[in-house]
């Protein structure tokens, strides 16, 4: 597990999580398509915006380009806090990660 610095925003955390997921997808050999769900609408909008030049957004877009060469990747917005089990598990995992003392992503990565 990787932990972000304490001052990282939820938006940054979502982008880092998507980047890590895309890195993992590069190792898949059987899967043909992947759905990524985010409950942060701004994250989805940022990735869809061709004019967004934020460094972390561009890094995720570069990883997406590498990944889409072998796997179809679909980004989906999911309304938060309305009972989706996957969203609840994701939130619990994110809270658990905050207890990790060692920071795996530094300010330069975020």
PDB file of C-alpha atoms in Angstrom:
ATOM      1  CA  UNK A   1       0.000   0.000   0.000  1.00  0.00           C
ATOM      2  CA  UNK A   2       1.068   3.562  -0.610  1.00  0.00           C
ATOM      3  CA  UNK A   3       0.199   6.524   1.539  1.00  0.00           C
ATOM      4  CA  UNK A   4      -0.075  10.126   0.376  1.00  0.00           C
ATOM      5  CA  UNK A   5       1.288  13.074   2.296  1.00  0.00           C
ATOM      6  CA  UNK A   6      -1.100  14.512   4.881  1.00  0.00           C
ATOM      7  CA  UNK A   7      -1.891  17.658   2.887  1.00  0.00           C
ATOM      8  CA  UNK A   8      -2.986  15.773  -0.265  1.00  0.00           C
ATOM      9  CA  UNK A   9      -6.545  16.466  -1.385  1.00  0.00           C
ATOM     10  CA  UNK A  10      -9.215  13.867  -2.132  1.00  0.00           C
ATOM     11  CA  UNK A  11      -8.906  14.875  -5.794  1.00  0.00           C
ATOM     12  CA  UNK A  12      -5.172  14.118  -5.752  1.00  0.00           C
ATOM     13  CA  UNK A  13      -5.786  10.849  -3.924  1.00  0.00           C
ATOM     14  CA  UNK A  14      -8.307   9.745  -6.552  1.00  0.00           C
ATOM     15  CA  UNK A  15      -5.893  10.572  -9.379  1.00  0.00           C
ATOM     16  CA  UNK A  16      -3.064   8.663  -7.681  1.00  0.00           C
ATOM     17  CA  UNK A  17      -5.384   5.684  -7.119  1.00  0.00           C
ATOM     18  CA  UNK A  18      -6.366   5.697 -10.807  1.00  0.00           C
ATOM     19  CA  UNK A  19      -2.699   5.927 -11.805  1.00  0.00           C
ATOM     20  CA  UNK A  20      -1.849   2.920  -9.593  1.00  0.00           C
ATOM     21  CA  UNK A  21      -4.790   0.958 -11.023  1.00  0.00           C
ATOM     22  CA  UNK A  22      -3.678   1.690 -14.584  1.00  0.00           C
ATOM     23  CA  UNK A  23      -0.136   0.554 -13.705  1.00  0.00           C
ATOM     24  CA  UNK A  24      -1.578  -2.716 -12.417  1.00  0.00           C
ATOM     25  CA  UNK A  25      -3.699  -3.180 -15.529  1.00  0.00           C
ATOM     26  CA  UNK A  26      -0.556  -3.114 -17.663  1.00  0.00           C
ATOM     27  CA  UNK A  27       0.379  -6.477 -16.142  1.00  0.00           C
ATOM     28  CA  UNK A  28      -2.941  -8.131 -17.009  1.00  0.00           C
ATOM     29  CA  UNK A  29      -2.808 -10.608 -19.881  1.00  0.00           C
ATOM     30  CA  UNK A  30      -6.318 -12.045 -19.886  1.00  0.00           C
ATOM     31  CA  UNK A  31      -8.586  -9.063 -19.257  1.00  0.00           C
ATOM     32  CA  UNK A  32      -9.887  -7.205 -22.312  1.00  0.00           C
ATOM     33  CA  UNK A  33     -11.700  -4.334 -20.611  1.00  0.00           C
ATOM     34  CA  UNK A  34     -11.695  -2.562 -17.262  1.00  0.00           C
ATOM     35  CA  UNK A  35     -14.190  -0.194 -15.630  1.00  0.00           C
ATOM     36  CA  UNK A  36     -12.833   2.420 -13.227  1.00  0.00           C
ATOM     37  CA  UNK A  37     -15.406   4.022 -10.949  1.00  0.00           C
ATOM     38  CA  UNK A  38     -14.888   7.322  -9.149  1.00  0.00           C
ATOM     39  CA  UNK A  39     -17.243   9.077  -6.779  1.00  0.00           C
ATOM     40  CA  UNK A  40     -15.497  12.368  -7.413  1.00  0.00           C
ATOM     41  CA  UNK A  41     -17.107  13.978 -10.438  1.00  0.00           C
ATOM     42  CA  UNK A  42     -14.286  16.525 -10.689  1.00  0.00           C
ATOM     43  CA  UNK A  43     -11.754  13.712 -11.193  1.00  0.00           C
ATOM     44  CA  UNK A  44     -13.720  12.315 -14.135  1.00  0.00           C
ATOM     45  CA  UNK A  45     -14.195  15.791 -15.622  1.00  0.00           C
ATOM     46  CA  UNK A  46     -10.484  16.585 -15.253  1.00  0.00           C
ATOM     47  CA  UNK A  47      -9.468  13.434 -17.088  1.00  0.00           C
ATOM     48  CA  UNK A  48     -11.966  14.128 -19.865  1.00  0.00           C
ATOM     49  CA  UNK A  49     -10.841  17.749 -20.278  1.00  0.00           C
ATOM     50  CA  UNK A  50      -8.236  17.968 -23.078  1.00  0.00           C
ATOM     51  CA  UNK A  51      -7.102  21.385 -21.862  1.00  0.00           C
ATOM     52  CA  UNK A  52      -6.346  20.283 -18.289  1.00  0.00           C
ATOM     53  CA  UNK A  53      -2.566  20.593 -17.957  1.00  0.00           C
ATOM     54  CA  UNK A  54      -2.207  19.720 -14.275  1.00  0.00           C
ATOM     55  CA  UNK A  55       0.890  17.549 -13.862  1.00  0.00           C
ATOM     56  CA  UNK A  56      -0.868  14.699 -12.077  1.00  0.00           C
ATOM     57  CA  UNK A  57      -3.738  14.678 -14.590  1.00  0.00           C
ATOM     58  CA  UNK A  58      -1.234  14.525 -17.457  1.00  0.00           C
ATOM     59  CA  UNK A  59       0.593  11.659 -15.729  1.00  0.00           C
ATOM     60  CA  UNK A  60      -2.659   9.695 -15.413  1.00  0.00           C
ATOM     61  CA  UNK A  61      -3.473  10.427 -19.065  1.00  0.00           C
ATOM     62  CA  UNK A  62      -0.027   9.143 -20.126  1.00  0.00           C
ATOM     63  CA  UNK A  63      -0.552   5.942 -18.137  1.00  0.00           C
ATOM     64  CA  UNK A  64      -4.010   5.617 -19.690  1.00  0.00           C
ATOM     65  CA  UNK A  65      -2.491   5.875 -23.178  1.00  0.00           C
ATOM     66  CA  UNK A  66      -0.051   3.060 -22.355  1.00  0.00           C
ATOM     67  CA  UNK A  67      -2.807   0.911 -20.898  1.00  0.00           C
ATOM     68  CA  UNK A  68      -5.383   1.412 -23.651  1.00  0.00           C
ATOM     69  CA  UNK A  69      -2.993  -0.108 -26.178  1.00  0.00           C
ATOM     70  CA  UNK A  70      -3.837  -3.531 -24.737  1.00  0.00           C
ATOM     71  CA  UNK A  71      -6.978  -3.068 -22.600  1.00  0.00           C
ATOM     72  CA  UNK A  72     -10.159  -1.042 -23.046  1.00  0.00           C
ATOM     73  CA  UNK A  73     -10.494   1.265 -20.041  1.00  0.00           C
ATOM     74  CA  UNK A  74     -13.799   2.910 -19.173  1.00  0.00           C
ATOM     75  CA  UNK A  75     -14.106   5.717 -16.620  1.00  0.00           C
ATOM     76  CA  UNK A  76     -17.410   5.991 -14.778  1.00  0.00           C
ATOM     77  CA  UNK A  77     -18.741   8.468 -12.237  1.00  0.00           C
ATOM     78  CA  UNK A  78     -20.559   6.921  -9.296  1.00  0.00           C
ATOM     79  CA  UNK A  79     -22.717   8.997  -6.962  1.00  0.00           C
ATOM     80  CA  UNK A  80     -21.209   8.753  -3.483  1.00  0.00           C
ATOM     81  CA  UNK A  81     -22.861   7.649  -0.254  1.00  0.00           C
ATOM     82  CA  UNK A  82     -25.991   6.080  -1.659  1.00  0.00           C
ATOM     83  CA  UNK A  83     -25.281   2.462  -0.765  1.00  0.00           C
ATOM     84  CA  UNK A  84     -22.920   1.113  -3.425  1.00  0.00           C
ATOM     85  CA  UNK A  85     -20.954  -1.672  -1.719  1.00  0.00           C
ATOM     86  CA  UNK A  86     -17.856  -1.094  -3.870  1.00  0.00           C
ATOM     87  CA  UNK A  87     -17.833   2.597  -2.902  1.00  0.00           C
ATOM     88  CA  UNK A  88     -18.150   1.775   0.785  1.00  0.00           C
ATOM     89  CA  UNK A  89     -15.278  -0.738   0.593  1.00  0.00           C
ATOM     90  CA  UNK A  90     -13.145   1.783  -1.261  1.00  0.00           C
ATOM     91  CA  UNK A  91     -13.803   4.460   1.371  1.00  0.00           C
ATOM     92  CA  UNK A  92     -12.936   2.010   4.168  1.00  0.00           C
ATOM     93  CA  UNK A  93      -9.706   1.060   2.407  1.00  0.00           C
ATOM     94  CA  UNK A  94      -8.785   4.730   1.997  1.00  0.00           C
ATOM     95  CA  UNK A  95      -9.354   5.362   5.712  1.00  0.00           C
ATOM     96  CA  UNK A  96      -7.227   2.336   6.592  1.00  0.00           C
ATOM     97  CA  UNK A  97      -4.404   3.650   4.423  1.00  0.00           C
ATOM     98  CA  UNK A  98      -4.247   6.849   6.488  1.00  0.00           C
ATOM     99  CA  UNK A  99      -2.964   4.744   9.400  1.00  0.00           C
ATOM    100  CA  UNK A 100       0.173   3.782   7.488  1.00  0.00           C
ATOM    101  CA  UNK A 101       3.057   5.841   8.790  1.00  0.00           C
ATOM    102  CA  UNK A 102       5.435   5.587   5.842  1.00  0.00           C
ATOM    103  CA  UNK A 103       4.581   7.953   3.009  1.00  0.00           C
ATOM    104  CA  UNK A 104       4.834   6.276  -0.418  1.00  0.00           C
ATOM    105  CA  UNK A 105       3.971   9.334  -2.488  1.00  0.00           C
ATOM    106  CA  UNK A 106       5.796  12.575  -1.814  1.00  0.00           C
ATOM    107  CA  UNK A 107       4.922  16.165  -2.682  1.00  0.00           C
ATOM    108  CA  UNK A 108       6.755  15.789  -5.986  1.00  0.00           C
ATOM    109  CA  UNK A 109       4.361  12.992  -6.918  1.00  0.00           C
ATOM    110  CA  UNK A 110       1.294  14.928  -5.859  1.00  0.00           C
TER     111      UNK A 110
END
